[in-house]
Amino acid sequence: MTADSNALHFHYDVDGNNFTSAGEASVQVKRMLRQMGYHPDLIRRISVAMYEGEINMVIHAKGGDADVYVTPDCITVVLKDVGPGIKDVNLAMQEGYSTAPDNIRSLGFGAGMGLPNMKRYSDELKIDSVVGVGTTIEMTFRSA
Amino acid sequence: MTIREIAERIDAVVYAEPEQMDEDMNGAFGSDMMSDVLAFAEDRDVLLTGLLNPQIVRTAHMLDMSCIIIVRGKTATEEIKRLAADNQIALLETKLTMYEASGKLYEGGLGR
Ligand SMILES: Nc1ncnc2c1ncn2[C@@H]1O[C@H](COP(=O)(O)OP(=O)(O)OP(=O)(O)O)[C@@H](O)[C@H]1O
Ligand SMILES: [Mg+2]
């Protein structure tokens, strides 16, 4: 973790067995950042990117842990799962690449837009993924 | 275009607080794929969709959208209504298809 020790830390369990509740951690983070008074554009970037990552954990990896570290000028979101991992990260980063099954598409996801969107909305995106072990995604957002 | 005017143009059932009715909406995006909404609908206020699950509300919320129009005569579940109300998102239901509803709103000036 790169966030400094003065950062406020918030932890969320992301339930991988419940598509209906997917995104609740992102909703809570959005509310909290609003209360803290961050700029609405920054909050939107963070919440869209985190929501994409949270949905990914639910549809591709049976859930995981979301940790958010907050300082006045930097917000870091870490999404960690012990799912199947991503075989080819470069390929997964391409728009339109998706391994999501049809039942996921009928729920409104699986267009292969999530990871590119997370890259677009974050200032920094690090993907650490090992097949058969899991995936950790760290996104950094700067407030200036 | 206000939510009141939108509702009139597409003959919609409305679930919203009275003060939301006069909010001015700028721009709209229509899709059943929330993936595409998240990728393309930045800075739009209205979501038109035929998808019916709680993720339509969370997607709109993440993007700061303030109005969801459910098309093709589908009716919102109680959970969708509750989530929308919790997040101050106006919910509209219309019998029109997405194409028809979009056409009427575009013609009326929404997003132009
Ligand atoms: N946490 C994860 N664990 C395992 N595989 C993942 C994970 N996140 C993404 N992937 C893989 O990377 C691919 C691309 O992810 P991306 O979020 O861009 O698209 P998607 O989730 O398939 O569709 P969309 O995001 O448009 O709903 C996925 O289809 C999946 O194969
Ligand atoms: Mg995705």
Short mmCIF file of C-alpha atoms and ligand atoms in Angstrom, two decimals:
data_model
loop_
_atom_site.label_atom_id
_atom_site.label_comp_id
_atom_site.label_asym_id
_atom_site.label_seq_id
_atom_site.Cartn_x
_atom_site.Cartn_y
_atom_site.Cartn_z
CA MET A 1 0.00 0.00 0.00
CA THR A 2 1.27 3.40 -0.96
CA ALA A 3 -1.18 5.55 1.05
CA ASP A 4 0.47 7.27 3.99
CA SER A 5 -0.14 6.35 7.60
CA ASN A 6 -2.28 9.44 8.22
CA ALA A 7 -4.82 8.22 5.71
CA LEU A 8 -8.31 7.36 6.92
CA HIS A 9 -9.02 3.73 6.15
CA PHE A 10 -12.40 2.23 5.28
CA HIS A 11 -13.00 -1.45 4.68
CA TYR A 12 -15.89 -3.16 2.87
CA ASP A 13 -16.68 -6.83 2.25
CA VAL A 14 -17.95 -7.35 -1.27
CA ASP A 15 -20.38 -10.27 -1.35
CA GLY A 16 -19.77 -12.36 -4.43
CA ASN A 17 -22.96 -14.37 -4.17
CA ASN A 18 -25.35 -11.51 -4.55
CA PHE A 19 -25.51 -9.55 -7.80
CA THR A 20 -28.43 -7.52 -6.46
CA SER A 21 -26.32 -5.92 -3.75
CA ALA A 22 -23.22 -5.44 -5.93
CA GLY A 23 -22.12 -1.82 -5.81
CA GLU A 24 -23.18 -1.13 -2.23
CA ALA A 25 -19.59 -0.42 -1.15
CA SER A 26 -19.24 2.14 -3.94
CA VAL A 27 -22.52 3.76 -2.88
CA GLN A 28 -21.22 4.08 0.70
CA VAL A 29 -17.91 5.51 -0.46
CA LYS A 30 -19.69 8.06 -2.63
CA ARG A 31 -21.84 9.20 0.33
CA MET A 32 -18.81 9.46 2.59
CA LEU A 33 -16.76 11.48 0.10
CA ARG A 34 -19.69 13.86 -0.39
CA GLN A 35 -19.92 14.38 3.36
CA MET A 36 -16.20 15.09 3.42
CA GLY A 37 -16.74 17.80 0.84
CA TYR A 38 -14.63 16.59 -2.08
CA HIS A 39 -15.30 18.07 -5.53
CA PRO A 40 -18.26 16.40 -7.28
CA ASP A 41 -16.20 15.65 -10.42
CA LEU A 42 -13.56 13.86 -8.36
CA ILE A 43 -16.24 11.93 -6.49
CA ARG A 44 -17.83 10.86 -9.76
CA ARG A 45 -14.52 9.61 -11.14
CA ILE A 46 -13.85 7.62 -7.98
CA SER A 47 -17.33 6.18 -7.66
CA VAL A 48 -17.64 5.10 -11.31
CA ALA A 49 -14.19 3.46 -11.28
CA MET A 50 -14.77 1.74 -7.95
CA TYR A 51 -18.22 0.56 -9.01
CA GLU A 52 -16.75 -1.01 -12.18
CA GLY A 53 -14.14 -2.78 -10.06
CA GLU A 54 -16.68 -3.89 -7.49
CA ILE A 55 -18.96 -5.31 -10.18
CA ASN A 56 -15.96 -7.12 -11.68
CA MET A 57 -15.20 -8.75 -8.34
CA VAL A 58 -18.79 -9.97 -8.12
CA ILE A 59 -19.22 -11.24 -11.70
CA HIS A 60 -15.70 -12.59 -12.32
CA ALA A 61 -14.26 -13.46 -8.90
CA LYS A 62 -16.98 -14.35 -6.33
CA GLY A 63 -16.45 -11.16 -4.34
CA GLY A 64 -13.56 -9.86 -2.27
CA ASP A 65 -12.34 -6.96 -0.16
CA ALA A 66 -12.52 -3.26 -0.90
CA ASP A 67 -10.28 -0.87 1.02
CA VAL A 68 -10.35 2.88 0.61
CA TYR A 69 -7.61 5.17 1.94
CA VAL A 70 -8.43 8.85 2.15
CA THR A 71 -6.14 11.85 2.60
CA PRO A 72 -7.05 15.46 1.72
CA ASP A 73 -5.36 15.31 -1.69
CA CYS A 74 -5.27 11.63 -2.58
CA ILE A 75 -7.77 8.79 -2.49
CA THR A 76 -6.67 5.20 -3.06
CA VAL A 77 -9.05 2.32 -3.75
CA VAL A 78 -7.76 -1.25 -3.39
CA LEU A 79 -9.90 -4.14 -4.63
CA LYS A 80 -8.62 -7.57 -3.72
CA ASP A 81 -10.08 -10.93 -4.64
CA VAL A 82 -9.04 -14.57 -4.61
CA GLY A 83 -10.83 -15.34 -7.86
CA PRO A 84 -9.51 -16.97 -11.06
CA GLY A 85 -7.10 -14.15 -11.94
CA ILE A 86 -6.65 -12.49 -15.33
CA LYS A 87 -4.62 -14.50 -17.85
CA ASP A 88 -3.68 -11.63 -20.18
CA VAL A 89 -4.00 -8.21 -18.56
CA ASN A 90 -3.18 -6.31 -21.78
CA LEU A 91 -5.99 -8.11 -23.55
CA ALA A 92 -8.39 -7.52 -20.64
CA MET A 93 -7.60 -3.79 -20.84
CA GLN A 94 -8.85 -3.60 -24.42
CA GLU A 95 -12.31 -2.12 -24.99
CA GLY A 96 -14.79 -4.82 -25.87
CA TYR A 97 -12.81 -7.76 -24.46
CA SER A 98 -14.99 -9.74 -22.06
CA THR A 99 -15.24 -13.31 -20.85
CA ALA A 100 -18.58 -12.62 -19.15
CA PRO A 101 -21.23 -15.27 -19.90
CA ASP A 102 -24.59 -14.40 -21.50
CA ASN A 103 -26.45 -14.42 -18.19
CA ILE A 104 -24.23 -11.54 -17.05
CA ARG A 105 -24.96 -9.63 -20.26
CA SER A 106 -28.68 -10.01 -19.61
CA LEU A 107 -28.05 -8.24 -16.28
CA GLY A 108 -26.57 -5.25 -18.11
CA PHE A 109 -22.84 -5.97 -17.81
CA GLY A 110 -20.16 -7.75 -19.80
CA ALA A 111 -19.42 -5.33 -22.63
CA GLY A 112 -15.70 -5.29 -21.87
CA MET A 113 -15.73 -1.61 -20.94
CA GLY A 114 -15.00 -1.77 -17.21
CA LEU A 115 -11.20 -1.94 -17.04
CA PRO A 116 -10.69 0.71 -19.78
CA ASN A 117 -13.14 2.90 -17.89
CA MET A 118 -11.24 2.39 -14.61
CA LYS A 119 -8.06 3.48 -16.40
CA ARG A 120 -9.75 6.54 -17.88
CA TYR A 121 -11.19 7.71 -14.56
CA SER A 122 -8.21 7.06 -12.28
CA ASP A 123 -4.90 8.90 -12.18
CA GLU A 124 -3.09 5.62 -11.68
CA LEU A 125 -4.21 2.01 -12.12
CA LYS A 126 -2.15 -0.97 -11.00
CA ILE A 127 -3.28 -4.50 -11.72
CA ASP A 128 -1.63 -7.38 -9.96
CA SER A 129 -3.16 -10.65 -11.08
CA VAL A 130 -2.06 -14.27 -10.89
CA VAL A 131 -4.10 -17.02 -12.51
CA GLY A 132 -5.51 -19.35 -9.89
CA VAL A 133 -4.53 -17.00 -7.04
CA GLY A 134 -6.46 -13.77 -7.49
CA THR A 135 -6.45 -10.15 -8.54
CA THR A 136 -5.57 -6.95 -6.73
CA ILE A 137 -6.38 -3.65 -8.34
CA GLU A 138 -5.14 -0.37 -6.91
CA MET A 139 -6.50 2.91 -8.21
CA THR A 140 -5.21 6.31 -7.17
CA PHE A 141 -7.14 9.56 -7.54
CA ARG A 142 -5.64 12.99 -6.90
CA SER A 143 -7.81 15.88 -5.90
CA ALA A 144 -5.93 18.62 -7.74
CA MET B 1 -36.28 20.23 -20.12
CA THR B 2 -37.82 19.66 -16.70
CA ILE B 3 -38.85 16.27 -15.38
CA ARG B 4 -42.45 17.47 -15.51
CA GLU B 5 -42.10 18.23 -19.22
CA ILE B 6 -40.33 14.92 -19.88
CA ALA B 7 -43.15 13.03 -18.18
CA GLU B 8 -45.75 14.84 -20.28
CA ARG B 9 -43.97 14.22 -23.57
CA ILE B 10 -43.66 10.46 -23.07
CA ASP B 11 -46.85 10.03 -21.06
CA ALA B 12 -45.01 8.60 -18.06
CA VAL B 13 -45.94 7.42 -14.60
CA VAL B 14 -43.72 9.36 -12.17
CA TYR B 15 -42.19 8.42 -8.83
CA ALA B 16 -40.53 11.59 -7.52
CA GLU B 17 -40.78 14.30 -4.90
CA PRO B 18 -42.74 17.39 -6.00
CA GLU B 19 -39.64 19.60 -5.87
CA GLN B 20 -37.83 17.30 -8.31
CA MET B 21 -40.42 17.94 -11.03
CA ASP B 22 -39.01 21.34 -11.95
CA GLU B 23 -35.36 20.29 -12.03
CA ASP B 24 -33.81 21.02 -15.40
CA MET B 25 -32.34 17.98 -17.19
CA ASN B 26 -29.35 18.32 -19.51
CA GLY B 27 -28.73 15.43 -21.85
CA ALA B 28 -29.79 11.80 -21.87
CA PHE B 29 -28.37 8.38 -22.68
CA GLY B 30 -30.28 5.23 -23.58
CA SER B 31 -29.08 1.65 -23.20
CA ASP B 32 -29.90 -1.69 -21.63
CA MET B 33 -26.18 -2.24 -21.04
CA MET B 34 -25.02 -0.53 -17.85
CA SER B 35 -21.43 -1.10 -19.03
CA ASP B 36 -22.09 1.27 -21.90
CA VAL B 37 -23.89 3.78 -19.71
CA LEU B 38 -20.85 3.90 -17.41
CA ALA B 39 -18.53 4.36 -20.39
CA PHE B 40 -20.54 6.90 -22.40
CA ALA B 41 -22.98 8.81 -20.22
CA GLU B 42 -20.75 11.21 -18.30
CA ASP B 43 -22.43 14.60 -17.87
CA ARG B 44 -25.89 13.39 -18.87
CA ASP B 45 -28.79 13.69 -16.45
CA VAL B 46 -31.32 11.19 -17.82
CA LEU B 47 -31.00 7.43 -18.28
CA LEU B 48 -33.43 5.61 -20.57
CA THR B 49 -33.36 1.85 -20.11
CA GLY B 50 -35.37 -1.31 -20.54
CA LEU B 51 -33.28 -3.17 -17.98
CA LEU B 52 -34.98 -3.82 -14.68
CA ASN B 53 -32.63 -4.48 -11.77
CA PRO B 54 -31.17 -2.43 -8.89
CA GLN B 55 -27.98 -1.79 -10.87
CA ILE B 56 -29.83 0.75 -13.05
CA VAL B 57 -30.19 2.94 -9.96
CA ARG B 58 -26.61 2.41 -8.76
CA THR B 59 -25.26 3.14 -12.24
CA ALA B 60 -27.28 6.37 -12.43
CA HIS B 61 -26.21 7.30 -8.89
CA MET B 62 -22.50 6.75 -9.60
CA LEU B 63 -22.77 9.06 -12.63
CA ASP B 64 -24.77 11.73 -10.74
CA MET B 65 -27.74 11.22 -13.07
CA SER B 66 -31.01 12.48 -11.60
CA CYS B 67 -33.71 10.77 -13.68
CA ILE B 68 -34.31 7.20 -14.88
CA ILE B 69 -36.91 6.42 -17.54
CA ILE B 70 -37.97 2.79 -17.72
CA VAL B 71 -39.21 2.06 -21.24
CA ARG B 72 -41.33 -0.61 -22.98
CA GLY B 73 -44.08 -0.66 -20.36
CA LYS B 74 -42.08 -2.35 -17.62
CA THR B 75 -42.84 -1.52 -14.01
CA ALA B 76 -40.21 -0.79 -11.38
CA THR B 77 -39.87 -3.20 -8.48
CA GLU B 78 -40.30 -1.92 -4.93
CA GLU B 79 -36.56 -2.23 -4.40
CA ILE B 80 -35.81 -0.09 -7.46
CA LYS B 81 -38.32 2.53 -6.29
CA ARG B 82 -36.83 2.58 -2.80
CA LEU B 83 -33.23 2.86 -4.05
CA ALA B 84 -34.18 5.67 -6.43
CA ALA B 85 -35.99 7.59 -3.69
CA ASP B 86 -33.06 7.10 -1.29
CA ASN B 87 -30.75 8.72 -3.81
CA GLN B 88 -33.06 11.55 -4.97
CA ILE B 89 -33.38 10.03 -8.43
CA ALA B 90 -36.72 10.58 -10.19
CA LEU B 91 -38.16 7.38 -11.66
CA LEU B 92 -40.44 7.42 -14.73
CA GLU B 93 -42.23 4.58 -16.50
CA THR B 94 -43.42 4.82 -20.09
CA LYS B 95 -45.12 2.38 -22.46
CA LEU B 96 -43.07 3.76 -25.35
CA THR B 97 -40.05 1.89 -26.73
CA MET B 98 -36.61 3.35 -26.18
CA TYR B 99 -36.56 4.56 -29.78
CA GLU B 100 -39.92 6.31 -29.49
CA ALA B 101 -39.22 7.86 -26.11
CA SER B 102 -35.76 9.05 -27.20
CA GLY B 103 -37.22 10.51 -30.40
CA LYS B 104 -39.87 12.48 -28.57
CA LEU B 105 -37.44 13.87 -26.03
CA TYR B 106 -34.81 14.71 -28.63
CA GLU B 107 -37.44 16.42 -30.77
CA GLY B 108 -38.47 18.42 -27.71
CA GLY B 109 -34.89 19.64 -27.30
CA LEU B 110 -33.45 17.37 -24.61
CA GLY B 111 -29.73 16.88 -25.27
CA ARG B 112 -29.65 19.11 -28.35
N1 LIG C 1 -11.46 -9.28 -10.69
C1 LIG C 1 -11.34 -10.02 -11.80
N2 LIG C 1 -11.03 -11.36 -11.70
C2 LIG C 1 -10.89 -12.12 -12.80
N3 LIG C 1 -11.04 -11.65 -14.07
C3 LIG C 1 -11.32 -10.35 -14.23
C4 LIG C 1 -11.50 -9.46 -13.12
N4 LIG C 1 -11.76 -8.23 -13.59
C5 LIG C 1 -11.76 -8.33 -14.93
N5 LIG C 1 -11.50 -9.59 -15.33
C6 LIG C 1 -11.37 -10.10 -16.72
O1 LIG C 1 -11.11 -9.01 -17.58
C7 LIG C 1 -12.16 -8.91 -18.56
C8 LIG C 1 -12.41 -7.46 -18.91
O2 LIG C 1 -12.94 -6.77 -17.76
P1 LIG C 1 -13.87 -5.50 -18.00
O3 LIG C 1 -14.31 -4.99 -16.69
O4 LIG C 1 -13.16 -4.55 -18.91
O5 LIG C 1 -15.09 -6.09 -18.83
P2 LIG C 1 -16.33 -6.96 -18.32
O6 LIG C 1 -16.39 -6.94 -16.84
O7 LIG C 1 -16.26 -8.28 -18.97
O8 LIG C 1 -17.55 -6.15 -18.93
P3 LIG C 1 -18.09 -4.70 -18.41
O9 LIG C 1 -17.07 -4.16 -17.48
O10 LIG C 1 -18.25 -3.89 -19.65
O11 LIG C 1 -19.39 -4.99 -17.75
C9 LIG C 1 -13.34 -9.64 -17.95
O12 LIG C 1 -14.27 -10.11 -18.91
C10 LIG C 1 -12.64 -10.79 -17.22
O13 LIG C 1 -12.25 -11.81 -18.12
MG MG C 2 -16.31 -5.09 -15.83
#
